Short mmCIF file of C-alpha atoms and ligand atoms in Angstrom, two decimals:
data_model
loop_
_atom_site.label_atom_id
_atom_site.label_comp_id
_atom_site.label_asym_id
_atom_site.label_seq_id
_atom_site.Cartn_x
_atom_site.Cartn_y
_atom_site.Cartn_z
CA MET A 2 -24.55 5.76 -17.79
CA ALA A 3 -26.08 8.01 -15.13
CA ASP A 4 -28.94 10.08 -16.54
CA THR A 5 -27.73 13.56 -15.68
CA SER A 6 -30.84 15.23 -17.18
CA GLN A 7 -32.85 13.81 -14.28
CA LYS A 8 -30.19 14.29 -11.60
CA PRO A 9 -28.50 17.53 -12.57
CA ASN A 10 -26.33 17.72 -9.44
CA THR A 11 -24.99 14.23 -9.12
CA LYS A 12 -22.54 12.52 -11.38
CA GLY A 13 -21.32 8.97 -11.10
CA LEU A 14 -17.65 8.37 -10.30
CA TYR A 15 -16.00 5.00 -10.70
CA ILE A 16 -12.37 4.64 -9.61
CA LYS A 17 -10.53 1.41 -10.29
CA THR A 18 -7.41 1.05 -8.17
CA TYR A 19 -4.37 -1.03 -9.04
CA GLY A 20 -1.22 -1.67 -7.05
CA CYS A 21 -0.14 -0.59 -3.61
CA GLN A 22 -1.75 1.01 -0.56
CA MET A 23 -0.53 4.44 -1.68
CA ASN A 24 -2.90 4.14 -4.62
CA VAL A 25 -5.74 3.01 -2.36
CA TYR A 26 -5.22 6.17 -0.31
CA ASP A 27 -4.95 8.37 -3.41
CA SER A 28 -8.20 6.94 -4.80
CA GLU A 29 -9.98 7.84 -1.55
CA ARG A 30 -8.58 11.35 -1.72
CA MET A 31 -9.62 11.71 -5.37
CA ARG A 32 -13.17 10.92 -4.23
CA ASP A 33 -12.83 13.68 -1.60
CA VAL A 34 -11.50 16.12 -4.24
CA LEU A 35 -14.30 15.37 -6.69
CA LYS A 36 -17.15 15.37 -4.17
CA PRO A 37 -17.69 19.17 -4.24
CA LEU A 38 -18.14 18.91 -8.01
CA GLY A 39 -21.10 16.60 -7.48
CA TYR A 40 -19.35 13.31 -8.13
CA SER A 41 -20.36 10.40 -5.96
CA PRO A 42 -19.14 6.81 -6.14
CA VAL A 43 -21.02 4.24 -8.22
CA ASP A 44 -20.50 0.49 -8.42
CA SER A 45 -19.65 0.02 -12.07
CA PRO A 46 -18.15 1.89 -15.03
CA GLU A 47 -21.53 1.52 -16.78
CA ALA A 48 -23.16 3.74 -14.14
CA ALA A 49 -20.40 6.35 -14.22
CA ASP A 50 -19.93 9.74 -15.86
CA LEU A 51 -16.25 9.71 -14.97
CA VAL A 52 -14.04 6.64 -14.76
CA VAL A 53 -10.59 6.98 -13.21
CA LEU A 54 -8.03 4.21 -13.55
CA ASN A 55 -5.54 4.66 -10.75
CA THR A 56 -2.64 2.71 -12.13
CA CYS A 57 0.51 0.91 -11.01
CA HIS A 58 3.77 0.70 -12.94
CA ILE A 59 5.79 -1.56 -10.68
CA ARG A 60 5.69 -4.63 -12.89
CA GLU A 61 5.04 -5.16 -16.58
CA LYS A 62 1.71 -6.92 -16.35
CA ALA A 63 0.18 -4.03 -14.46
CA THR A 64 0.73 -1.65 -17.40
CA GLU A 65 -0.70 -4.09 -19.92
CA LYS A 66 -3.79 -4.54 -17.75
CA VAL A 67 -4.37 -0.80 -17.93
CA PHE A 68 -4.27 -0.75 -21.71
CA SER A 69 -6.70 -3.65 -21.98
CA GLU A 70 -9.06 -1.98 -19.48
CA LEU A 71 -8.84 1.21 -21.56
CA GLY A 72 -9.91 -0.81 -24.62
CA ARG A 73 -13.10 -1.87 -22.80
CA LEU A 74 -13.75 1.67 -21.61
CA ARG A 75 -13.36 3.00 -25.16
CA GLU A 76 -16.35 0.88 -26.19
CA LEU A 77 -18.35 2.10 -23.22
CA LYS A 78 -17.51 5.66 -24.16
CA GLN A 79 -18.73 5.07 -27.71
CA GLU A 80 -21.99 3.60 -26.38
CA SER A 81 -22.42 6.72 -24.23
CA GLY A 82 -22.14 8.91 -27.30
CA GLY A 83 -18.85 10.31 -26.02
CA VAL A 84 -20.34 11.54 -22.72
CA LEU A 85 -18.29 9.24 -20.48
CA ARG A 86 -15.05 10.86 -19.34
CA ILE A 87 -11.97 8.71 -18.82
CA ALA A 88 -8.99 9.68 -16.67
CA VAL A 89 -5.78 7.75 -16.14
CA ALA A 90 -4.09 8.48 -12.82
CA GLY A 91 -1.23 6.97 -10.81
CA CYS A 92 2.21 5.74 -11.78
CA VAL A 93 1.52 4.61 -15.37
CA ALA A 94 0.08 8.09 -15.96
CA GLN A 95 3.27 9.60 -14.56
CA ALA A 96 5.63 7.40 -16.54
CA GLU A 97 3.77 7.05 -19.81
CA GLY A 98 1.30 9.94 -19.91
CA GLU A 99 2.05 11.09 -23.41
CA GLU A 100 2.12 7.58 -24.76
CA ILE A 101 -1.31 6.93 -23.21
CA MET A 102 -2.77 10.04 -24.82
CA ARG A 103 -1.32 8.98 -28.18
CA ARG A 104 -2.16 5.29 -27.97
CA GLU A 105 -5.68 5.66 -26.56
CA PRO A 106 -7.56 8.71 -27.82
CA ALA A 107 -10.57 7.81 -25.67
CA VAL A 108 -8.59 9.02 -22.64
CA ASP A 109 -9.61 12.57 -21.67
CA MET A 110 -7.20 13.27 -18.83
CA VAL A 111 -3.87 11.99 -17.54
CA VAL A 112 -2.96 12.89 -13.98
CA GLY A 113 0.14 11.84 -12.05
CA PRO A 114 0.19 10.86 -8.36
CA GLN A 115 1.28 14.34 -7.22
CA SER A 116 -1.25 16.25 -9.31
CA TYR A 117 -4.70 14.80 -8.63
CA HIS A 118 -5.71 17.79 -6.52
CA ARG A 119 -5.86 19.54 -9.91
CA LEU A 120 -8.63 17.25 -11.21
CA PRO A 121 -11.37 19.90 -10.74
CA GLU A 122 -9.45 22.41 -12.91
CA MET A 123 -8.73 19.72 -15.46
CA ILE A 124 -12.40 18.78 -15.68
CA ALA A 125 -13.31 22.45 -16.13
CA LYS A 126 -10.72 22.79 -18.90
CA LEU A 127 -12.12 19.71 -20.54
CA SER A 128 -15.63 21.19 -20.58
CA ARG A 129 -14.26 24.39 -22.09
CA LYS A 130 -12.11 22.33 -24.46
CA THR A 131 -9.07 24.47 -23.54
CA GLY A 132 -5.75 23.93 -21.87
CA ASP A 133 -3.85 21.01 -20.50
CA VAL A 134 -5.37 17.68 -19.69
CA LEU A 135 -2.04 16.12 -18.79
CA GLU A 136 -0.67 16.95 -15.34
CA THR A 137 2.42 15.14 -14.18
CA ASP A 138 4.26 17.68 -12.05
CA PHE A 139 6.06 16.62 -8.88
CA ALA A 140 4.87 18.72 -5.99
CA ALA A 141 3.84 16.49 -3.11
CA GLU A 142 3.79 19.40 -0.66
CA GLU A 143 1.43 21.42 -2.79
CA LYS A 144 -0.83 18.40 -3.24
CA PHE A 145 -1.23 17.74 0.47
CA ASP A 146 -1.85 21.43 1.16
CA ALA A 147 -4.54 21.51 -1.52
CA LEU A 148 -6.42 18.35 -0.50
CA PRO A 149 -9.67 18.79 1.47
CA LYS A 150 -9.10 18.72 5.23
CA THR A 151 -12.13 16.51 5.73
CA ARG A 152 -12.11 12.88 4.81
CA ASP A 153 -15.01 10.73 3.88
CA VAL A 154 -14.26 7.33 5.37
CA ASP A 155 -16.42 4.47 6.35
CA GLY A 156 -15.09 1.56 8.31
CA ALA A 157 -12.93 0.93 11.31
CA SER A 158 -9.56 1.18 9.57
CA ALA A 159 -8.10 3.94 7.41
CA PHE A 160 -4.89 4.70 5.60
CA LEU A 161 -3.04 7.89 6.40
CA SER A 162 -0.29 8.88 3.97
CA VAL A 163 2.70 10.35 5.85
CA GLN A 164 5.49 9.98 3.33
CA GLU A 165 5.77 9.71 -0.41
CA GLY A 166 8.40 8.99 -2.98
CA CYS A 167 11.81 7.46 -2.71
CA ASP A 168 15.45 8.53 -3.00
CA LYS A 169 16.92 5.06 -2.66
CA PHE A 170 17.05 4.12 -6.34
CA CYS A 171 17.07 0.35 -6.10
CA THR A 172 18.20 -0.56 -9.59
CA PHE A 173 15.07 -2.59 -10.42
CA CYS A 174 12.48 -0.09 -9.28
CA VAL A 175 10.47 2.62 -11.06
CA VAL A 176 9.19 4.29 -7.91
CA PRO A 177 11.86 7.02 -7.65
CA TYR A 178 10.93 8.02 -11.21
CA THR A 179 7.14 7.78 -10.93
CA ARG A 180 6.63 9.05 -7.39
CA GLY A 181 9.55 11.44 -7.21
CA ALA A 182 11.88 12.32 -4.34
CA GLU A 183 11.28 11.34 -0.74
CA PHE A 184 8.85 13.75 0.92
CA SER A 185 7.59 13.73 4.51
CA ARG A 186 4.34 15.45 5.37
CA GLY A 187 4.40 17.87 8.28
CA THR A 188 3.72 16.51 11.77
CA ASP A 189 0.81 18.84 12.51
CA ALA A 190 -1.01 18.01 9.26
CA ILE A 191 -0.64 14.28 9.94
CA VAL A 192 -1.87 14.57 13.52
CA ALA A 193 -4.83 16.71 12.37
CA GLU A 194 -5.75 14.07 9.81
CA ALA A 195 -5.46 11.31 12.43
CA ARG A 196 -7.84 13.23 14.70
CA GLU A 197 -10.26 13.73 11.80
CA LEU A 198 -10.22 9.98 11.19
CA THR A 199 -10.96 9.11 14.81
CA ARG A 200 -13.75 11.70 14.81
CA GLN A 201 -15.32 9.63 12.07
CA GLY A 202 -15.07 6.47 14.16
CA VAL A 203 -11.85 5.04 12.73
CA LYS A 204 -10.16 2.71 15.25
CA GLU A 205 -7.10 1.65 13.32
CA ILE A 206 -4.75 4.08 11.60
CA VAL A 207 -2.38 2.65 9.03
CA LEU A 208 0.49 5.04 8.35
CA ILE A 209 1.58 4.57 4.78
CA GLY A 210 4.46 5.63 2.57
CA GLN A 211 6.74 4.11 -0.06
CA ASN A 212 9.48 4.32 2.57
CA VAL A 213 7.28 5.01 5.54
CA ASN A 214 10.06 4.70 8.09
CA ALA A 215 12.07 7.39 6.28
CA TRP A 216 9.44 9.78 7.63
CA HIS A 217 10.89 12.63 9.65
CA GLY A 218 9.38 15.88 10.81
CA ALA A 219 9.67 18.73 13.28
CA ALA A 220 8.39 17.99 16.77
CA PRO A 221 5.14 19.94 17.28
CA ALA A 222 5.46 23.26 19.14
CA HIS A 223 3.56 22.00 22.22
CA ASP A 224 6.09 19.20 22.66
CA GLY A 225 8.42 21.84 24.12
CA ARG A 226 11.59 19.85 23.46
CA GLY A 227 11.86 20.81 19.77
CA GLY A 228 14.07 18.87 17.38
CA GLU A 229 13.29 16.29 14.73
CA TRP A 230 11.02 13.33 15.09
CA GLY A 231 11.25 9.98 13.37
CA LEU A 232 8.35 7.60 12.78
CA GLY A 233 8.64 6.09 16.28
CA ASN A 234 7.89 9.43 17.92
CA LEU A 235 5.05 10.10 15.52
CA ILE A 236 3.52 6.74 16.44
CA ARG A 237 3.86 7.53 20.16
CA HIS A 238 2.03 10.79 19.56
CA ILE A 239 -0.79 9.29 17.48
CA ALA A 240 -1.26 6.55 20.07
CA LYS A 241 -2.31 9.25 22.56
CA ILE A 242 -5.24 10.41 20.41
CA GLY A 243 -8.46 9.17 21.98
CA GLY A 244 -10.10 6.36 20.02
CA VAL A 245 -6.93 5.03 18.38
CA GLU A 246 -7.06 1.33 19.19
CA ARG A 247 -4.51 0.08 16.71
CA ILE A 248 -1.65 1.54 14.66
CA ARG A 249 0.23 -0.05 11.78
CA TYR A 250 2.77 1.28 9.29
CA THR A 251 3.89 0.10 5.90
CA THR A 252 6.18 -0.24 3.89
CA SER A 253 9.55 0.06 5.54
CA HIS A 254 13.13 0.00 4.30
CA PRO A 255 15.85 -1.81 6.31
CA ARG A 256 18.13 1.25 6.12
CA ASP A 257 15.61 3.34 8.05
CA MET A 258 14.82 0.98 10.96
CA ALA A 259 15.87 3.52 13.59
CA ASP A 260 16.03 2.76 17.32
CA ASP A 261 13.05 5.01 18.09
CA LEU A 262 10.86 2.89 15.83
CA ILE A 263 12.05 -0.39 17.32
CA ASP A 264 11.53 1.04 20.80
CA ALA A 265 7.96 2.00 19.85
CA HIS A 266 7.30 -1.72 19.30
CA ARG A 267 8.40 -2.33 22.88
CA ASP A 268 6.45 0.55 24.43
CA ILE A 269 3.28 1.24 22.47
CA GLU A 270 0.49 -1.14 23.22
CA GLN A 271 -1.61 -0.16 20.20
CA LEU A 272 1.26 -0.69 17.73
CA SER A 273 0.77 -3.99 15.89
CA PRO A 274 3.56 -6.51 16.42
CA PHE A 275 3.97 -6.80 12.67
CA LEU A 276 6.71 -5.53 10.42
CA HIS A 277 6.58 -5.57 6.63
CA LEU A 278 10.24 -5.16 5.80
CA PRO A 279 11.16 -6.00 2.20
CA VAL A 280 14.55 -7.67 1.84
CA GLN A 281 14.31 -8.63 -1.88
CA ALA A 282 17.21 -11.12 -1.82
CA GLY A 283 19.58 -12.94 0.52
CA SER A 284 22.83 -12.71 -1.42
CA ASP A 285 25.07 -9.74 -0.67
CA ARG A 286 26.30 -9.72 -4.26
CA ILE A 287 22.74 -9.34 -5.56
CA LEU A 288 21.76 -6.87 -2.82
CA LYS A 289 24.69 -4.75 -3.93
CA ALA A 290 23.72 -4.96 -7.61
CA MET A 291 20.20 -3.99 -6.53
CA ASN A 292 21.66 -0.97 -4.68
CA ARG A 293 19.75 -1.96 -1.58
CA GLN A 294 22.37 -0.41 0.69
CA HIS A 295 22.17 -3.24 3.22
CA THR A 296 23.56 -6.78 3.51
CA ALA A 297 21.82 -9.97 4.53
CA ALA A 298 23.55 -9.73 7.93
CA ASP A 299 22.26 -6.16 8.39
CA TYR A 300 18.74 -7.46 7.80
CA LEU A 301 19.15 -10.31 10.29
CA ARG A 302 20.45 -7.85 12.89
CA ILE A 303 17.30 -5.74 12.48
CA VAL A 304 15.17 -8.86 12.93
CA ASP A 305 17.06 -9.64 16.15
CA ARG A 306 16.69 -6.08 17.46
CA ALA A 307 12.97 -6.05 16.74
CA ARG A 308 12.48 -9.47 18.38
CA ALA A 309 14.43 -8.33 21.43
CA ALA A 310 12.05 -5.35 21.74
CA ARG A 311 8.87 -7.28 21.01
CA PRO A 312 9.39 -11.07 21.13
CA ASP A 313 6.16 -11.95 19.30
CA ILE A 314 6.72 -9.56 16.38
CA ALA A 315 5.82 -11.13 13.01
CA PHE A 316 7.77 -10.41 9.82
CA ALA A 317 6.60 -10.01 6.28
CA SER A 318 8.78 -9.31 3.29
CA ASP A 319 9.04 -8.83 -0.47
CA PHE A 320 11.33 -10.93 -2.65
CA ILE A 321 12.53 -10.73 -6.22
CA VAL A 322 13.91 -13.84 -7.92
CA GLY A 323 15.90 -13.82 -11.14
CA PHE A 324 17.50 -10.41 -10.78
CA PRO A 325 20.17 -10.04 -13.51
CA GLY A 326 23.23 -12.13 -12.67
CA GLU A 327 21.50 -14.16 -9.93
CA SER A 328 23.29 -17.53 -9.76
CA ASP A 329 22.06 -20.74 -8.14
CA ALA A 330 24.26 -19.94 -5.14
CA ASP A 331 22.76 -16.44 -4.87
CA PHE A 332 19.29 -17.91 -4.92
CA GLU A 333 20.23 -20.46 -2.25
CA ALA A 334 21.30 -17.52 -0.09
CA THR A 335 17.78 -16.12 -0.39
CA LEU A 336 16.32 -19.44 0.72
CA GLN A 337 18.77 -19.49 3.64
CA LEU A 338 17.74 -16.00 4.74
CA VAL A 339 14.08 -17.06 4.64
CA LYS A 340 14.91 -20.06 6.84
CA ASP A 341 16.90 -17.87 9.24
CA VAL A 342 14.08 -15.35 9.72
CA GLY A 343 10.86 -17.35 9.47
CA PHE A 344 8.29 -15.12 7.80
CA ALA A 345 4.61 -14.86 8.62
CA GLN A 346 3.73 -13.50 5.18
CA ALA A 347 5.53 -12.63 1.97
CA TYR A 348 5.15 -11.33 -1.53
CA SER A 349 7.49 -12.77 -4.12
CA PHE A 350 7.96 -11.78 -7.72
CA LYS A 351 9.94 -12.67 -10.79
CA TYR A 352 12.25 -9.85 -11.75
CA SER A 353 10.62 -7.77 -14.46
CA PRO A 354 12.81 -5.29 -16.37
CA ARG A 355 11.30 -1.83 -16.16
CA PRO A 356 12.12 0.75 -18.83
CA GLY A 357 14.52 3.44 -17.66
CA THR A 358 15.79 1.52 -14.61
CA PRO A 359 19.50 0.55 -14.43
CA ALA A 360 18.85 -3.19 -13.99
CA ALA A 361 16.87 -3.39 -17.23
CA GLY A 362 20.08 -2.77 -19.17
CA MET A 363 22.27 -5.15 -17.13
CA GLN A 364 24.03 -8.13 -18.69
CA LEU A 365 23.11 -11.70 -17.71
CA GLN A 366 19.33 -11.40 -17.61
CA VAL A 367 18.01 -14.65 -16.13
CA ALA A 368 15.98 -16.99 -18.36
CA GLU A 369 12.23 -17.00 -17.77
CA GLN A 370 12.18 -20.72 -17.04
CA VAL A 371 14.85 -20.34 -14.35
CA LYS A 372 12.84 -17.50 -12.79
CA ASP A 373 9.75 -19.74 -12.80
CA GLU A 374 11.59 -22.58 -11.04
CA ARG A 375 13.12 -20.29 -8.43
CA LEU A 376 9.83 -18.57 -7.75
CA ALA A 377 8.10 -21.92 -7.26
CA ARG A 378 10.78 -23.09 -4.79
CA LEU A 379 10.77 -19.83 -2.87
CA GLN A 380 7.00 -19.70 -2.69
CA SER A 381 6.75 -23.25 -1.47
CA LEU A 382 9.12 -22.43 1.42
CA LEU A 383 7.29 -19.17 2.20
CA ASN A 384 3.93 -20.95 2.06
CA GLU A 385 5.16 -23.56 4.54
CA GLN A 386 6.26 -20.77 6.87
CA ALA A 387 2.94 -18.93 6.54
CA GLN A 388 1.05 -22.13 7.33
CA ALA A 389 3.30 -22.84 10.33
CA PHE A 390 2.88 -19.30 11.61
CA ASN A 391 -0.89 -19.48 11.32
CA ASP A 392 -1.05 -22.99 12.84
CA ALA A 393 0.87 -21.70 15.86
CA THR A 394 -1.96 -19.29 16.66
CA ILE A 395 -4.57 -22.07 16.98
CA GLY A 396 -5.82 -22.13 20.55
CA ARG A 397 -4.67 -18.58 21.25
CA LYS A 398 -6.97 -15.68 22.06
CA LEU A 399 -6.21 -12.69 19.86
CA ASP A 400 -7.62 -9.18 19.58
CA VAL A 401 -9.20 -8.96 16.17
CA LEU A 402 -10.33 -5.71 14.59
CA PHE A 403 -13.27 -6.50 12.33
CA SER A 404 -12.50 -3.85 9.76
CA ARG A 405 -13.44 -5.64 6.54
CA ASN A 406 -16.63 -6.26 4.65
CA PRO A 407 -17.65 -9.87 5.23
CA ARG A 408 -17.71 -12.27 2.29
CA ARG A 409 -20.61 -14.36 3.61
CA ASP A 410 -23.84 -13.45 5.39
CA GLY A 411 -23.58 -13.45 9.14
CA GLN A 412 -19.78 -13.44 9.06
CA ALA A 413 -17.39 -10.96 10.61
CA LEU A 414 -14.03 -10.45 8.91
CA GLY A 415 -10.94 -8.70 10.23
CA TYR A 416 -7.28 -8.85 11.13
CA SER A 417 -5.33 -10.23 14.07
CA PRO A 418 -2.49 -8.13 15.57
CA TYR A 419 -0.15 -10.08 13.25
CA MET A 420 -2.15 -9.10 10.14
CA GLN A 421 -3.69 -12.51 9.72
CA SER A 422 -7.10 -12.51 8.12
CA VAL A 423 -9.63 -13.83 10.68
CA HIS A 424 -13.24 -14.81 10.05
CA VAL A 425 -15.89 -15.61 12.61
CA ASP A 426 -19.21 -17.09 11.49
CA GLY A 427 -22.47 -15.97 13.05
CA ALA A 428 -20.90 -12.79 14.42
CA ALA A 429 -21.93 -10.04 12.00
CA HIS A 430 -22.52 -7.69 14.95
CA LEU A 431 -18.75 -7.54 15.46
CA THR A 432 -18.16 -5.67 12.20
CA GLY A 433 -16.51 -2.35 13.04
CA HIS A 434 -15.38 -3.54 16.50
CA MET A 435 -12.31 -4.98 18.16
CA ALA A 436 -12.99 -8.22 20.03
CA THR A 437 -11.03 -11.02 21.66
CA ILE A 438 -11.35 -14.13 19.52
CA GLU A 439 -10.27 -17.69 20.10
CA ILE A 440 -8.51 -19.10 17.04
CA VAL A 441 -9.87 -22.54 16.15
CA GLY A 442 -8.56 -23.20 12.63
CA ALA A 443 -5.88 -22.06 10.20
CA THR A 444 -5.08 -22.19 6.51
CA MET A 445 -2.05 -20.66 4.84
CA THR A 446 -3.89 -17.37 4.31
CA SER A 447 -6.53 -17.11 7.01
CA LEU A 448 -7.70 -18.04 10.47
CA LYS A 449 -11.06 -19.20 11.71
CA GLY A 450 -12.10 -17.87 15.08
CA ARG A 451 -14.89 -18.09 17.59
CA LEU A 452 -16.11 -15.67 20.18
CA VAL A 453 -14.69 -16.09 23.64
CA PRO A 454 -17.89 -16.69 25.69
CA ALA A 455 -17.54 -13.80 28.20
CA ILE A 456 -16.94 -11.29 25.37
CA ALA A 457 -19.79 -12.80 23.34
CA GLY A 458 -22.13 -11.94 26.19
CA ALA A 459 -20.80 -8.41 26.53
CA LEU A 460 -21.16 -7.56 22.85
CA ALA A 461 -24.29 -9.49 21.98
N1 5AD B 512 10.44 -6.62 -10.85
C1 5AD B 512 9.89 -7.43 -9.93
N2 5AD B 512 9.46 -7.01 -8.73
C2 5AD B 512 9.59 -5.71 -8.45
N3 5AD B 512 9.27 -5.00 -7.36
C3 5AD B 512 9.60 -3.71 -7.57
N4 5AD B 512 10.13 -3.57 -8.79
C4 5AD B 512 10.16 -4.80 -9.37
C5 5AD B 512 10.60 -5.30 -10.60
N5 5AD B 512 11.15 -4.51 -11.52
C6 5AD B 512 8.73 -5.60 -6.16
C7 5AD B 512 9.67 -5.41 -4.96
C8 5AD B 512 8.96 -4.36 -4.15
C9 5AD B 512 7.51 -4.64 -4.47
C10 5AD B 512 6.57 -3.53 -4.17
O1 5AD B 512 7.50 -4.95 -5.83
O2 5AD B 512 9.73 -6.63 -4.25
O3 5AD B 512 9.26 -4.42 -2.77
FE1 SF4 B 513 11.67 1.07 -5.02
FE2 SF4 B 513 13.84 0.58 -3.53
FE3 SF4 B 513 12.52 2.90 -3.26
FE4 SF4 B 513 11.39 0.62 -2.40
S1 SF4 B 513 13.29 1.53 -1.61
S2 SF4 B 513 10.38 2.24 -3.60
S3 SF4 B 513 12.09 -0.86 -3.91
S4 SF4 B 513 13.61 2.20 -5.07
#
């Protein structure tokens, strides 16, 4: 526990983040919101005056993890004599706020993903012991307007949230209920934030949203042509900001893969040749029951269009096995789609019924053991593909942005243009830089590289 009697103006803040990149962004912004109140990040809950759990509700296990973490924090709060404050944020807060307050009295505040700009007021109310400590309104616009215009980032890569929420209502998914309706931030606000990031030395901007390619916004006034922009035009615009060396975007929906976005892959040098495009399943019957609003053939057509625009583009995807009613033949169709595309990376999950979603109440839930077997088969195919993709880069020279904290002394750690993790030993000076690296080894999940001699000289 931080001794506030000796340091009256600083308070320790510990945020634990679960789930997707949207939560990673939100946690950063919560730090920005709490900074003026004297909160600065500490490395452990023990050193904190305020602990925030920024939670994820997408699958069952995530929720249970939150409750067990809260159990540990309750003890810490008791040891602190009740001084430690505990807040639950994110999608579990949104979906189960009242239940959390009831089930875990140690929790002081519950704040949904669209309300965390209200944390300062909530903390004030808590001190006065008055008013609401549960905020789960949906007002993405108000949130973005209220967030500080400055951002405190360190590192070469930063997330920039451009879109939130989802109107697609896939029948398995809680996101439309926890994150609310699709909302696109205004073009000018996004461009201003991108400039702010580059001012702080950021080289890679990762545009994020639950359905990032559903983003649309008015063309900025200086564009002169007016009209609406899609994500492709936004990327073109951000690419012109000085200092932007790389742009990525995630996560996309097949329905929203517009031509302007595909064309951006052909035209924009800084745009990574990498597309995370969840397909979930390969059987049209299951895709329909999932309300995905696309068929397997639609997905394959997008893959072809993207490859025609940018032949080396790499694909990543998300898969769910054991959706209600999935037969052996349906599952085989998923395996076939995987073979037809050839993925560089993938995330695959067993279907987990989520309360309040249509699929949770469907007949013909698949037995756990069948889900286990299908997941194992799918993952073994996807692992083979990941290994093959990585092996194929051995001997190539790739531009790597060393944006990550190294795991070992003297190492530099970053990502290739295809989002492969790359490590180079004895090259710590590359951290924070982009450099051309020769790939000399590959596992299923990472690449080993070495400096190309001419570059080594230039950067040494
Ligand atoms: N069960 C299993 N996986 C799910 N996902 C979303 N909801 C569920 C669920 N109920 C997966 C999807 C999505 C990813 C973020 O999580 O594959 O793309
Ligand atoms: Fe969930 Fe489907 Fe929306 Fe993605 S598109 S967030 S899977 S409802």
